[in-house]
Short mmCIF file of C-alpha atoms and ligand atoms in Angstrom, two decimals:
data_model
loop_
_atom_site.label_atom_id
_atom_site.label_comp_id
_atom_site.label_asym_id
_atom_site.label_seq_id
_atom_site.Cartn_x
_atom_site.Cartn_y
_atom_site.Cartn_z
CA MET A 1272 -30.95 74.94 37.30
CA THR A 1273 -28.60 72.55 35.47
CA VAL A 1274 -29.31 71.98 31.77
CA SER A 1275 -29.44 68.22 31.02
CA SER A 1276 -27.62 68.44 27.74
CA ALA A 1277 -24.51 66.25 27.98
CA GLN A 1278 -24.69 63.07 25.89
CA ILE A 1279 -21.99 61.44 27.99
CA GLY A 1280 -20.28 62.10 31.29
CA VAL A 1281 -16.82 61.14 32.53
CA VAL A 1282 -16.03 60.64 36.22
CA GLY A 1283 -12.31 60.73 37.04
CA LEU A 1284 -10.09 63.26 35.32
CA ALA A 1285 -6.68 61.69 35.74
CA VAL A 1286 -4.74 60.93 32.56
CA MET A 1287 -7.15 58.36 31.07
CA GLY A 1288 -10.39 60.10 32.02
CA SER A 1289 -9.37 63.53 30.81
CA ASN A 1290 -8.13 62.17 27.50
CA ILE A 1291 -11.31 60.17 26.91
CA ALA A 1292 -13.44 63.20 27.81
CA ARG A 1293 -11.47 65.24 25.27
CA ASN A 1294 -11.83 62.46 22.69
CA PHE A 1295 -15.67 62.57 23.09
CA ALA A 1296 -15.62 66.37 22.82
CA ASN A 1297 -13.41 66.19 19.73
CA HIS A 1298 -16.15 64.05 18.16
CA GLY A 1299 -18.73 66.75 18.78
CA TYR A 1300 -20.33 65.46 21.98
CA THR A 1301 -21.16 67.59 24.98
CA VAL A 1302 -19.33 65.96 27.87
CA ALA A 1303 -20.13 66.32 31.57
CA VAL A 1304 -16.96 66.04 33.65
CA TYR A 1305 -16.54 65.36 37.36
CA ASN A 1306 -13.62 64.52 39.60
CA ARG A 1307 -13.65 63.82 43.34
CA THR A 1308 -11.08 66.55 43.90
CA THR A 1309 -12.67 69.63 42.34
CA ALA A 1310 -9.32 71.31 41.78
CA LYS A 1311 -8.63 68.67 39.11
CA THR A 1312 -11.89 69.52 37.32
CA ASP A 1313 -10.98 73.21 37.49
CA ALA A 1314 -7.52 72.49 36.10
CA PHE A 1315 -9.05 70.39 33.31
CA MET A 1316 -11.45 73.19 32.38
CA ALA A 1317 -8.69 75.78 32.49
CA GLU A 1318 -6.55 73.73 30.12
CA PHE A 1319 -9.11 72.17 27.80
CA GLY A 1320 -12.44 73.93 28.48
CA SER A 1321 -12.19 75.95 25.28
CA THR A 1322 -11.35 72.94 23.08
CA GLY A 1323 -14.83 71.41 23.19
CA SER A 1324 -18.23 71.39 24.84
CA PHE A 1325 -17.73 70.41 28.50
CA LEU A 1326 -20.11 70.72 31.46
CA PRO A 1327 -18.02 70.68 34.65
CA ALA A 1328 -19.72 69.52 37.84
CA ALA A 1329 -18.64 70.03 41.44
CA THR A 1330 -20.83 67.25 42.88
CA VAL A 1331 -22.05 63.85 41.70
CA GLU A 1332 -25.64 65.11 41.86
CA GLU A 1333 -24.83 68.08 39.63
CA PHE A 1334 -22.96 65.76 37.26
CA VAL A 1335 -25.88 63.33 36.98
CA ALA A 1336 -28.35 66.18 36.51
CA SER A 1337 -26.35 67.51 33.57
CA LEU A 1338 -26.71 64.24 31.57
CA GLU A 1339 -29.33 63.52 28.90
CA ARG A 1340 -31.54 60.47 29.48
CA PRO A 1341 -30.87 57.64 29.47
CA ARG A 1342 -27.84 58.92 31.31
CA ARG A 1343 -24.46 57.55 30.29
CA ALA A 1344 -21.68 57.98 32.85
CA LEU A 1345 -18.20 56.59 32.16
CA ILE A 1346 -16.09 55.93 35.25
CA MET A 1347 -12.31 56.31 34.77
CA VAL A 1348 -11.00 56.04 38.32
CA GLN A 1349 -8.63 53.70 40.08
CA ALA A 1350 -9.82 50.07 39.87
CA GLY A 1351 -11.10 48.42 43.07
CA ALA A 1352 -12.62 50.25 46.04
CA ALA A 1353 -12.58 53.67 44.31
CA THR A 1354 -14.67 52.26 41.46
CA ASP A 1355 -17.20 50.76 43.91
CA ALA A 1356 -17.46 54.08 45.74
CA VAL A 1357 -18.16 55.99 42.54
CA ILE A 1358 -20.66 53.39 41.26
CA ASN A 1359 -22.67 53.70 44.47
CA GLN A 1360 -22.63 57.50 44.40
CA LEU A 1361 -23.84 57.49 40.79
CA ALA A 1362 -26.47 54.83 41.41
CA ASP A 1363 -27.92 56.85 44.30
CA ALA A 1364 -28.37 59.85 42.00
CA MET A 1365 -29.50 57.98 38.87
CA GLU A 1366 -32.86 56.62 37.67
CA PRO A 1367 -33.94 53.28 36.18
CA GLY A 1368 -32.60 52.73 32.67
CA ASP A 1369 -29.52 54.89 33.17
CA ILE A 1370 -26.14 53.40 32.22
CA ILE A 1371 -22.99 53.27 34.31
CA ILE A 1372 -19.87 52.32 32.38
CA ASP A 1373 -16.66 51.27 34.12
CA GLY A 1374 -13.78 51.93 31.72
CA GLY A 1375 -11.07 51.08 34.26
CA ASN A 1376 -9.07 47.89 34.46
CA ALA A 1377 -11.54 46.05 36.69
CA LEU A 1378 -11.23 42.38 37.56
CA TYR A 1379 -13.99 40.69 35.56
CA THR A 1380 -15.44 38.95 38.62
CA ASP A 1381 -15.94 42.40 40.19
CA THR A 1382 -17.72 43.44 37.00
CA ILE A 1383 -20.04 40.40 37.20
CA ARG A 1384 -20.88 41.33 40.81
CA ARG A 1385 -21.39 45.01 40.02
CA GLU A 1386 -23.60 44.26 37.03
CA ALA A 1387 -25.87 42.11 39.20
CA GLU A 1388 -25.99 44.79 41.93
CA MET A 1389 -26.91 47.50 39.44
CA ALA A 1390 -29.45 45.29 37.64
CA ALA A 1391 -31.19 44.86 41.02
CA ARG A 1392 -31.49 48.67 41.10
CA ASN A 1393 -32.82 48.73 37.50
CA LEU A 1394 -29.62 50.34 36.25
CA HIS A 1395 -27.49 49.13 33.36
CA PHE A 1396 -23.87 48.44 34.15
CA VAL A 1397 -21.29 48.08 31.41
CA GLY A 1398 -17.77 46.89 32.17
CA ALA A 1399 -15.73 48.18 29.24
CA GLY A 1400 -12.10 47.21 28.71
CA ILE A 1401 -10.20 50.12 27.18
CA SER A 1402 -6.74 49.68 25.70
CA GLY A 1403 -4.32 52.11 24.14
CA GLY A 1404 -2.88 53.98 27.10
CA GLU A 1405 -3.17 57.73 27.32
CA GLU A 1406 -2.44 58.32 23.63
CA GLY A 1407 -5.14 55.86 22.60
CA ALA A 1408 -7.64 57.35 25.05
CA LEU A 1409 -7.25 60.70 23.31
CA ASN A 1410 -6.95 59.66 19.68
CA GLY A 1411 -8.80 56.35 19.48
CA PRO A 1412 -8.51 53.36 21.80
CA ALA A 1413 -9.72 49.79 21.32
CA ILE A 1414 -12.85 49.40 23.44
CA MET A 1415 -14.28 46.11 24.69
CA PRO A 1416 -17.68 46.75 26.29
CA GLY A 1417 -19.57 43.99 28.08
CA GLY A 1418 -22.92 44.33 29.84
CA PRO A 1419 -26.50 44.14 28.56
CA GLU A 1420 -27.09 44.12 24.80
CA GLU A 1421 -29.77 46.78 25.31
CA SER A 1422 -27.33 49.28 26.78
CA TYR A 1423 -25.00 48.80 23.82
CA ARG A 1424 -27.74 50.10 21.51
CA SER A 1425 -27.64 53.44 23.31
CA LEU A 1426 -23.95 53.47 24.15
CA GLY A 1427 -22.32 51.63 21.24
CA PRO A 1428 -22.53 54.44 18.64
CA LEU A 1429 -20.70 56.86 20.97
CA LEU A 1430 -17.99 54.37 21.87
CA GLU A 1431 -17.55 53.31 18.25
CA ASP A 1432 -17.25 56.96 17.31
CA ILE A 1433 -14.31 57.62 19.63
CA SER A 1434 -12.56 54.28 19.05
CA ALA A 1435 -9.69 53.68 16.64
CA LYS A 1436 -10.68 52.67 13.09
CA VAL A 1437 -8.96 50.14 10.85
CA ASP A 1438 -10.06 50.10 7.21
CA GLY A 1439 -13.12 52.07 8.35
CA THR A 1440 -14.09 49.45 10.96
CA PRO A 1441 -14.35 50.72 14.56
CA CYS A 1442 -12.15 49.01 17.13
CA CYS A 1443 -15.14 48.59 19.41
CA THR A 1444 -17.96 46.08 19.51
CA HIS A 1445 -20.26 44.53 22.10
CA ILE A 1446 -18.30 41.59 23.52
CA GLY A 1447 -20.95 39.81 25.59
CA PRO A 1448 -22.88 39.98 28.87
CA ASP A 1449 -21.67 41.22 32.29
CA GLY A 1450 -17.92 40.57 32.76
CA ALA A 1451 -17.14 39.55 29.13
CA GLY A 1452 -15.58 42.91 28.20
CA HIS A 1453 -13.27 43.08 31.16
CA PHE A 1454 -12.37 39.39 30.79
CA VAL A 1455 -11.19 39.82 27.20
CA LYS A 1456 -9.36 43.04 28.13
CA MET A 1457 -7.59 41.07 30.87
CA VAL A 1458 -6.50 38.38 28.38
CA HIS A 1459 -5.48 41.12 25.94
CA ASN A 1460 -3.13 42.41 28.62
CA GLY A 1461 -1.88 38.88 29.31
CA ILE A 1462 -1.04 38.46 25.62
CA GLU A 1463 0.65 41.86 25.80
CA TYR A 1464 2.88 40.55 28.62
CA ALA A 1465 3.92 37.55 26.50
CA ASP A 1466 4.40 39.65 23.38
CA MET A 1467 6.65 42.11 25.23
CA GLN A 1468 8.64 39.28 26.83
CA VAL A 1469 9.32 37.47 23.53
CA ILE A 1470 10.48 40.74 22.01
CA GLY A 1471 12.69 41.17 25.07
CA GLU A 1472 14.12 37.69 24.64
CA ALA A 1473 14.86 38.36 20.96
CA TYR A 1474 16.65 41.59 21.89
CA HIS A 1475 18.61 39.81 24.61
CA LEU A 1476 19.84 37.12 22.22
CA LEU A 1477 20.83 39.61 19.52
CA ARG A 1478 22.68 41.65 22.10
CA TYR A 1479 24.34 39.00 24.24
CA ALA A 1480 24.61 35.99 21.91
CA ALA A 1481 25.38 37.84 18.68
CA GLY A 1482 26.99 40.90 20.31
CA ILE A 1483 24.99 43.43 18.29
CA GLU A 1484 24.74 46.98 19.67
CA PRO A 1485 21.30 48.50 20.50
CA ALA A 1486 21.26 51.00 17.60
CA GLU A 1487 21.85 48.18 15.13
CA ILE A 1488 19.27 45.98 16.83
CA ALA A 1489 16.83 48.89 16.46
CA ALA A 1490 17.51 48.83 12.72
CA ILE A 1491 16.93 45.05 12.66
CA PHE A 1492 13.59 45.50 14.45
CA ARG A 1493 12.62 48.16 11.89
CA THR A 1494 13.17 45.67 9.08
CA TRP A 1495 11.21 43.03 11.00
CA ASN A 1496 8.38 45.52 11.36
CA ALA A 1497 8.03 45.57 7.58
CA GLY A 1498 7.17 41.85 7.52
CA ASP A 1499 5.09 39.26 9.41
CA LEU A 1500 5.94 40.87 12.75
CA ASP A 1501 4.49 44.27 11.79
CA SER A 1502 3.05 45.56 15.08
CA TYR A 1503 2.99 48.49 17.45
CA LEU A 1504 5.18 46.73 20.01
CA ILE A 1505 7.92 45.97 17.45
CA GLU A 1506 7.71 49.56 16.24
CA ILE A 1507 8.17 51.08 19.71
CA THR A 1508 10.92 48.58 20.51
CA ALA A 1509 12.99 50.07 17.69
CA GLU A 1510 12.32 53.53 19.13
CA VAL A 1511 13.40 52.55 22.63
CA LEU A 1512 16.55 50.80 21.39
CA SER A 1513 17.66 53.74 19.30
CA GLN A 1514 17.28 56.22 22.16
CA VAL A 1515 20.53 57.62 23.55
CA ASP A 1516 20.72 58.74 27.19
CA ALA A 1517 21.35 62.50 27.33
CA VAL A 1518 23.24 62.25 30.63
CA THR A 1519 25.72 59.48 29.87
CA GLY A 1520 25.68 59.29 26.09
CA LYS A 1521 25.04 55.54 26.42
CA PRO A 1522 22.12 53.70 24.82
CA LEU A 1523 19.14 54.46 27.11
CA ILE A 1524 18.46 50.72 27.43
CA ASP A 1525 21.77 50.36 29.27
CA VAL A 1526 20.86 52.84 31.99
CA ILE A 1527 17.32 51.56 32.64
CA VAL A 1528 17.16 49.24 35.68
CA ASP A 1529 16.24 45.76 34.47
CA SER A 1530 13.27 45.23 36.84
CA ALA A 1531 9.91 45.14 35.07
CA GLY A 1532 6.86 46.43 36.91
CA GLN A 1533 3.36 45.04 36.73
CA LYS A 1534 -0.06 46.26 37.75
CA GLY A 1535 -1.81 42.89 37.94
CA THR A 1536 -3.70 42.14 34.73
CA GLY A 1537 -1.08 39.60 33.59
CA ARG A 1538 -1.30 37.87 36.95
CA TRP A 1539 -5.12 37.86 36.75
CA THR A 1540 -4.92 36.30 33.27
CA VAL A 1541 -2.80 33.46 34.59
CA LYS A 1542 -4.93 32.96 37.71
CA ALA A 1543 -8.07 32.77 35.56
CA ALA A 1544 -6.31 30.39 33.17
CA LEU A 1545 -5.34 28.13 36.08
CA ASP A 1546 -8.96 28.08 37.27
CA LEU A 1547 -10.18 27.30 33.75
CA GLY A 1548 -7.47 24.65 33.23
CA ILE A 1549 -6.04 26.40 30.17
CA PRO A 1550 -2.25 26.17 29.75
CA THR A 1551 -1.35 29.77 28.94
CA THR A 1552 2.30 28.94 29.43
CA GLY A 1553 3.66 31.88 27.43
CA ILE A 1554 1.70 34.43 29.45
CA GLY A 1555 2.56 32.61 32.68
CA GLU A 1556 6.29 32.59 31.93
CA ALA A 1557 6.11 36.27 30.99
CA VAL A 1558 4.49 37.14 34.32
CA PHE A 1559 7.07 35.06 36.19
CA ALA A 1560 9.89 36.64 34.17
CA ARG A 1561 8.75 40.08 35.37
CA ALA A 1562 8.57 38.78 38.94
CA LEU A 1563 12.08 37.33 38.68
CA SER A 1564 13.44 40.54 37.19
CA GLY A 1565 11.95 42.45 40.13
CA ALA A 1566 13.37 40.13 42.81
CA ARG A 1567 16.34 42.46 43.36
CA ASP A 1568 17.54 41.00 46.67
CA GLN A 1569 17.55 37.48 45.36
CA ARG A 1570 19.25 38.50 42.11
CA GLU A 1571 21.92 40.42 44.01
CA ALA A 1572 22.68 37.24 45.92
CA THR A 1573 22.66 34.96 42.86
CA THR A 1574 24.19 37.07 40.07
CA GLY A 1575 27.65 35.73 39.26
CA ASN A 1576 27.30 33.31 42.13
CA LEU A 1577 25.78 30.22 40.52
CA PRO A 1578 27.73 27.71 38.40
CA SER A 1579 27.04 28.01 34.69
CA GLY A 1580 28.58 24.78 33.44
CA GLN A 1581 30.54 24.80 30.20
CA LEU A 1582 29.36 27.71 28.02
CA SER A 1583 29.96 28.32 24.31
CA THR A 1584 29.95 31.25 21.96
CA LEU A 1585 28.05 31.63 18.71
CA ALA A 1586 31.31 31.27 16.78
CA GLU A 1587 32.24 28.07 18.65
CA LEU A 1588 28.85 26.67 17.74
CA GLY A 1589 29.55 27.49 14.08
CA VAL A 1590 26.51 29.75 13.78
CA SER A 1591 26.89 32.83 11.59
CA ARG A 1592 25.58 36.14 12.86
CA ASP A 1593 23.21 36.68 9.94
CA ASP A 1594 21.75 33.18 10.16
CA PHE A 1595 21.26 33.65 13.87
CA VAL A 1596 19.45 36.98 13.44
CA GLU A 1597 17.01 35.34 11.04
CA ASP A 1598 16.58 32.34 13.36
CA VAL A 1599 15.76 34.71 16.24
CA ARG A 1600 13.16 36.50 14.11
CA ARG A 1601 11.49 33.19 13.36
CA ALA A 1602 11.63 32.01 16.99
CA LEU A 1603 10.05 35.29 18.03
CA TYR A 1604 7.28 34.92 15.49
CA ALA A 1605 6.58 31.29 16.46
CA SER A 1606 6.54 32.05 20.20
CA LYS A 1607 4.22 34.99 19.58
CA LEU A 1608 1.81 32.76 17.63
CA VAL A 1609 1.75 30.37 20.58
CA ALA A 1610 0.95 33.22 23.01
CA TYR A 1611 -1.98 34.37 20.89
CA ALA A 1612 -3.22 30.80 20.39
CA GLN A 1613 -3.15 30.30 24.16
CA GLY A 1614 -4.86 33.64 24.85
CA PHE A 1615 -7.66 32.81 22.43
CA ASP A 1616 -8.01 29.38 24.08
CA GLU A 1617 -8.50 31.13 27.41
CA ILE A 1618 -11.12 33.45 25.95
CA ARG A 1619 -13.01 30.51 24.51
CA ALA A 1620 -12.89 28.71 27.87
CA GLY A 1621 -13.97 31.82 29.81
CA SER A 1622 -16.80 32.43 27.37
CA ASP A 1623 -17.99 28.80 27.67
CA GLU A 1624 -17.76 28.89 31.48
CA HIS A 1625 -19.86 32.06 31.76
CA ASN A 1626 -22.10 31.53 28.70
CA TRP A 1627 -20.91 34.79 27.15
CA ASN A 1628 -20.91 33.62 23.54
CA VAL A 1629 -17.83 35.73 22.73
CA ASP A 1630 -16.96 35.67 19.03
CA PRO A 1631 -13.15 35.47 18.75
CA ARG A 1632 -13.34 37.18 15.35
CA ASP A 1633 -14.65 40.30 17.05
CA LEU A 1634 -11.55 40.48 19.22
CA ALA A 1635 -9.09 39.85 16.43
CA THR A 1636 -10.91 42.58 14.49
CA ILE A 1637 -11.01 45.26 17.18
CA TRP A 1638 -7.47 44.54 18.40
CA ARG A 1639 -6.10 45.53 14.97
CA GLY A 1640 -6.11 49.18 16.02
CA GLY A 1641 -5.92 51.42 19.06
CA CYS A 1642 -4.63 48.83 21.50
CA ILE A 1643 -1.12 47.92 22.58
CA ILE A 1644 -1.07 44.50 20.87
CA ARG A 1645 -2.28 45.89 17.54
CA ALA A 1646 -0.63 43.92 14.79
CA LYS A 1647 -1.08 43.14 11.15
CA PHE A 1648 -1.28 39.39 11.68
CA LEU A 1649 -4.55 39.74 13.64
CA ASN A 1650 -6.21 39.77 10.19
CA ARG A 1651 -4.98 36.19 9.84
CA ILE A 1652 -6.70 35.26 13.10
CA VAL A 1653 -9.98 36.64 11.75
CA ASP A 1654 -9.46 34.52 8.61
CA ALA A 1655 -8.70 31.45 10.74
CA TYR A 1656 -11.94 31.72 12.72
CA ASN A 1657 -13.90 32.53 9.56
CA ALA A 1658 -12.60 29.31 8.01
CA ASP A 1659 -13.36 27.23 11.10
CA PRO A 1660 -15.14 28.92 14.04
CA ASP A 1661 -14.47 25.84 16.18
CA VAL A 1662 -10.78 25.34 15.35
CA ARG A 1663 -9.31 23.61 18.42
CA SER A 1664 -6.15 25.71 18.35
CA LEU A 1665 -5.12 28.57 16.12
CA LEU A 1666 -1.96 26.55 15.51
CA LEU A 1667 -4.09 24.08 13.53
CA ASP A 1668 -5.31 26.71 11.10
CA PRO A 1669 -3.75 25.92 7.69
CA TYR A 1670 -2.17 29.37 7.35
CA PHE A 1671 -0.57 29.31 10.81
CA LYS A 1672 0.41 25.67 10.39
CA GLY A 1673 2.22 26.63 7.20
CA GLU A 1674 3.87 29.54 8.96
CA VAL A 1675 5.09 27.41 11.87
CA SER A 1676 6.42 24.73 9.55
CA GLY A 1677 8.72 27.42 8.14
CA LEU A 1678 9.72 28.59 11.62
CA VAL A 1679 10.10 25.51 13.76
CA ASP A 1680 13.65 24.51 12.77
CA SER A 1681 14.90 28.02 13.56
CA TRP A 1682 12.95 27.98 16.81
CA ARG A 1683 14.70 24.77 17.90
CA ARG A 1684 18.13 26.09 16.92
CA VAL A 1685 17.61 29.29 18.90
CA ILE A 1686 16.68 27.37 22.05
CA VAL A 1687 19.80 25.22 21.63
CA VAL A 1688 22.03 28.27 21.17
CA ALA A 1689 20.47 30.09 24.14
CA THR A 1690 20.98 27.00 26.30
CA ARG A 1691 24.61 26.51 25.21
CA LEU A 1692 25.34 30.18 25.86
CA GLY A 1693 23.50 30.19 29.20
CA LEU A 1694 21.03 32.91 28.18
CA PRO A 1695 17.49 32.79 29.61
CA VAL A 1696 14.64 32.51 27.09
CA PRO A 1697 11.69 31.42 29.25
CA VAL A 1698 8.88 32.17 26.79
CA PHE A 1699 10.73 31.01 23.66
CA ALA A 1700 11.57 27.72 25.38
CA SER A 1701 8.27 27.07 27.12
CA SER A 1702 6.36 27.91 23.95
CA LEU A 1703 8.32 25.32 22.01
CA SER A 1704 7.67 22.76 24.76
CA TYR A 1705 3.98 23.61 24.61
CA TYR A 1706 4.04 23.16 20.84
CA ASP A 1707 5.84 19.83 21.15
CA SER A 1708 3.37 18.76 23.84
CA LEU A 1709 0.47 19.47 21.50
CA ARG A 1710 2.22 17.43 18.79
CA ALA A 1711 3.14 14.52 21.04
CA GLU A 1712 1.57 11.13 20.64
CA ARG A 1713 2.41 10.21 24.23
CA LEU A 1714 3.00 12.49 27.19
CA PRO A 1715 4.62 11.60 30.52
CA ALA A 1716 1.18 12.03 32.09
CA ALA A 1717 0.79 8.24 31.95
CA LEU A 1718 3.61 7.95 34.47
CA ILE A 1719 2.03 10.65 36.62
CA GLN A 1720 -1.22 8.69 36.68
CA GLY A 1721 0.78 5.60 37.72
CA GLN A 1722 2.43 7.54 40.54
CA ARG A 1723 -0.90 9.02 41.65
CA ASP A 1724 -2.42 5.57 41.70
CA PHE A 1725 0.59 4.26 43.67
CA PHE A 1726 0.48 6.79 46.50
CA GLY A 1727 -3.17 7.83 46.53
CA ALA A 1728 -5.20 5.11 44.76
CA HIS A 1729 -6.36 7.81 42.35
CA THR A 1730 -6.95 5.17 39.64
CA TYR A 1731 -6.13 5.41 35.93
CA ARG A 1732 -7.79 4.72 32.60
CA ARG A 1733 -6.34 2.18 30.17
CA THR A 1734 -5.58 2.69 26.51
CA ASP A 1735 -7.23 -0.59 25.54
CA ARG A 1736 -10.40 -0.78 27.66
CA ALA A 1737 -13.05 1.54 29.12
CA GLY A 1738 -13.32 2.04 32.89
CA GLN A 1739 -11.21 3.16 35.84
CA PHE A 1740 -8.47 0.86 37.16
CA HIS A 1741 -6.27 0.52 40.22
CA THR A 1742 -3.19 -1.60 40.80
CA LEU A 1743 -2.89 -3.15 44.27
CA TRP A 1744 0.57 -1.62 44.73
CA SER A 1745 1.09 -2.70 48.33
CA GLY A 1746 -0.54 -6.09 47.73
CA ASP A 1747 0.08 -8.58 44.96
CA ARG A 1748 0.18 -5.82 42.31
CA SER A 1749 -2.72 -7.25 40.39
CA GLU A 1750 -5.12 -4.81 38.76
CA VAL A 1751 -8.70 -4.28 39.85
CA GLU A 1752 -11.47 -2.30 38.25
CA ALA A 1753 -12.36 0.69 40.43
P1 NBP B 2305 -5.76 56.37 38.24
O1 NBP B 2305 -5.94 54.90 38.15
O2 NBP B 2305 -4.47 56.91 38.67
O3 NBP B 2305 -6.92 56.95 39.20
C1 NBP B 2305 -6.97 58.31 39.55
C2 NBP B 2305 -8.41 58.77 39.55
O4 NBP B 2305 -9.18 58.01 40.49
C3 NBP B 2305 -8.51 60.23 39.99
O5 NBP B 2305 -9.50 60.86 39.22
C4 NBP B 2305 -8.91 60.10 41.45
O6 NBP B 2305 -9.59 61.21 41.94
C5 NBP B 2305 -9.87 58.93 41.34
N1 NBP B 2305 -10.22 58.35 42.63
C6 NBP B 2305 -9.47 57.64 43.51
BR1 NBP B 2305 -7.72 57.28 43.31
N2 NBP B 2305 -10.15 57.25 44.59
C7 NBP B 2305 -11.39 57.73 44.40
C8 NBP B 2305 -12.57 57.64 45.18
N3 NBP B 2305 -12.61 56.95 46.31
N4 NBP B 2305 -13.66 58.27 44.71
C9 NBP B 2305 -13.63 58.96 43.55
N5 NBP B 2305 -12.55 59.04 42.75
C10 NBP B 2305 -11.44 58.44 43.19
O7 NBP B 2305 -6.16 57.05 36.84
P2 NBP B 2305 -5.77 56.63 35.34
O8 NBP B 2305 -4.34 56.23 35.22
O9 NBP B 2305 -6.30 57.72 34.50
O10 NBP B 2305 -6.61 55.31 35.08
C11 NBP B 2305 -8.03 55.29 35.21
C12 NBP B 2305 -8.51 53.86 35.00
O11 NBP B 2305 -8.16 53.46 33.67
C13 NBP B 2305 -7.86 52.85 35.93
O12 NBP B 2305 -8.80 51.87 36.29
C14 NBP B 2305 -6.77 52.23 35.10
O13 NBP B 2305 -6.45 50.92 35.50
C15 NBP B 2305 -7.42 52.24 33.72
N6 NBP B 2305 -6.50 52.23 32.60
C16 NBP B 2305 -5.37 52.96 32.62
C17 NBP B 2305 -4.52 52.95 31.53
C18 NBP B 2305 -3.28 53.78 31.51
O14 NBP B 2305 -2.52 53.66 30.54
N7 NBP B 2305 -3.04 54.61 32.52
C19 NBP B 2305 -4.83 52.19 30.40
C20 NBP B 2305 -6.02 51.48 30.38
C21 NBP B 2305 -6.84 51.50 31.49
P3 NBP B 2305 -8.78 62.33 42.78
O15 NBP B 2305 -8.21 63.26 41.75
O16 NBP B 2305 -9.81 62.96 43.61
O17 NBP B 2305 -7.73 61.62 43.59
#
């Protein structure tokens, strides 16, 4: 007979699942482990069985039977159909009140559906976003659990225990009902796309506008990491840029193919933003930049084969190298602020749409550690929402406004230089356009409304009177009230 003594179980022992199982065991929990292919469970036990208290199971039934009640089973398998298959197997073996947690990168709409399906079977379903990659899974990730409040009471202490801690605060908190956890994890990844792209654009300018070699750029990034830009992504950028390829002796960056992969969470973030009507332009440009980089056939046809127009050099533009380096740092910082402001706008809109009541301060707090976008300046986002929970854009917060006022001139100069040198900076440039759009008293949308009224009688509103109006474009061009 199986002893029901595991406080938590993990299904799926690939890299993430095995590291999370070990993380629980390292915190003193007895962990039931199960993998579809039993050989993987055996291999896990052979390698790590003696490092903690694990109960290996060969079947789902045995796995479920080894869990204490209410049972808590964390699924760490491939997102999509595999997750549905495992949920159904667990649900068949579980009893009312038990908790199924999906720690994979599920699409939040799938999580909403699954939560409703499990609720109908009197089971709790928790979609938990987990960030930090394999290292975080083992040593402390950021965890974003959604699902019923009630299940968090039983589950929360365990998840908080294994999460990263910053100043003693766990990087885990209940985010909101059903799909809230996976939604914010999705936007987290979207912000990560933008953050990585702006760092990439900064590198590209230092390298190809200022002609600085990778090892020296690494040193520049290290100094940046000691200031406002202090973050995990800046830190690892310096590591990557200082790496030398053992085969060729060249900087590793020069032998890596310049096609960025993607698994889909950035694309989901943009799709959701489009549906919500939130202009997450930085994230969108970052996703498109990866797509363009990966369009090998097209790039082979176009590289060196499209007219550039008259190009300049930094020297011809009278810009000194040191001034330019500092301008790039500021443009990077400003563009990054825009990406975060847009990401938080999307979270607010998603939360309103689904009545999740997500507190943005929770996210800024738990993202300070464990996750890929961990950064010092997230403390400032907490302060901003503390000062005004309803601030219409983070860019309006007095601290960030002050920061941007010290950055914006550099930001403009960098876009000019990049344009004159013919270097692509899609997120730097679109973020500045977004910022200028927010500042603008008038936008060209008035003309668009005129055009829409011309060809489709879509009507327009006037600046001086209430109501909807239409001009009789193909008649005498007088205006009528619609
Ligand atoms: P993978 O995403 O590579 O999934 C492999 C696991 O899924 C194996 O345990 C495999 O079992 C299991 N599996 C599959 Br595939 N189909 C199954 C099915 N029909 N029934 C039961 N099990 C099935 O693993 P991972 O990279 O560890 O990621 C796990 C989850 O965590 C994913 O959702 C991922 O998106 C998410 N995530 C990953 C990272 C990361 O850095 N890798 C970070 C954050 C989140 P088998 O051994 O029998 O084939």
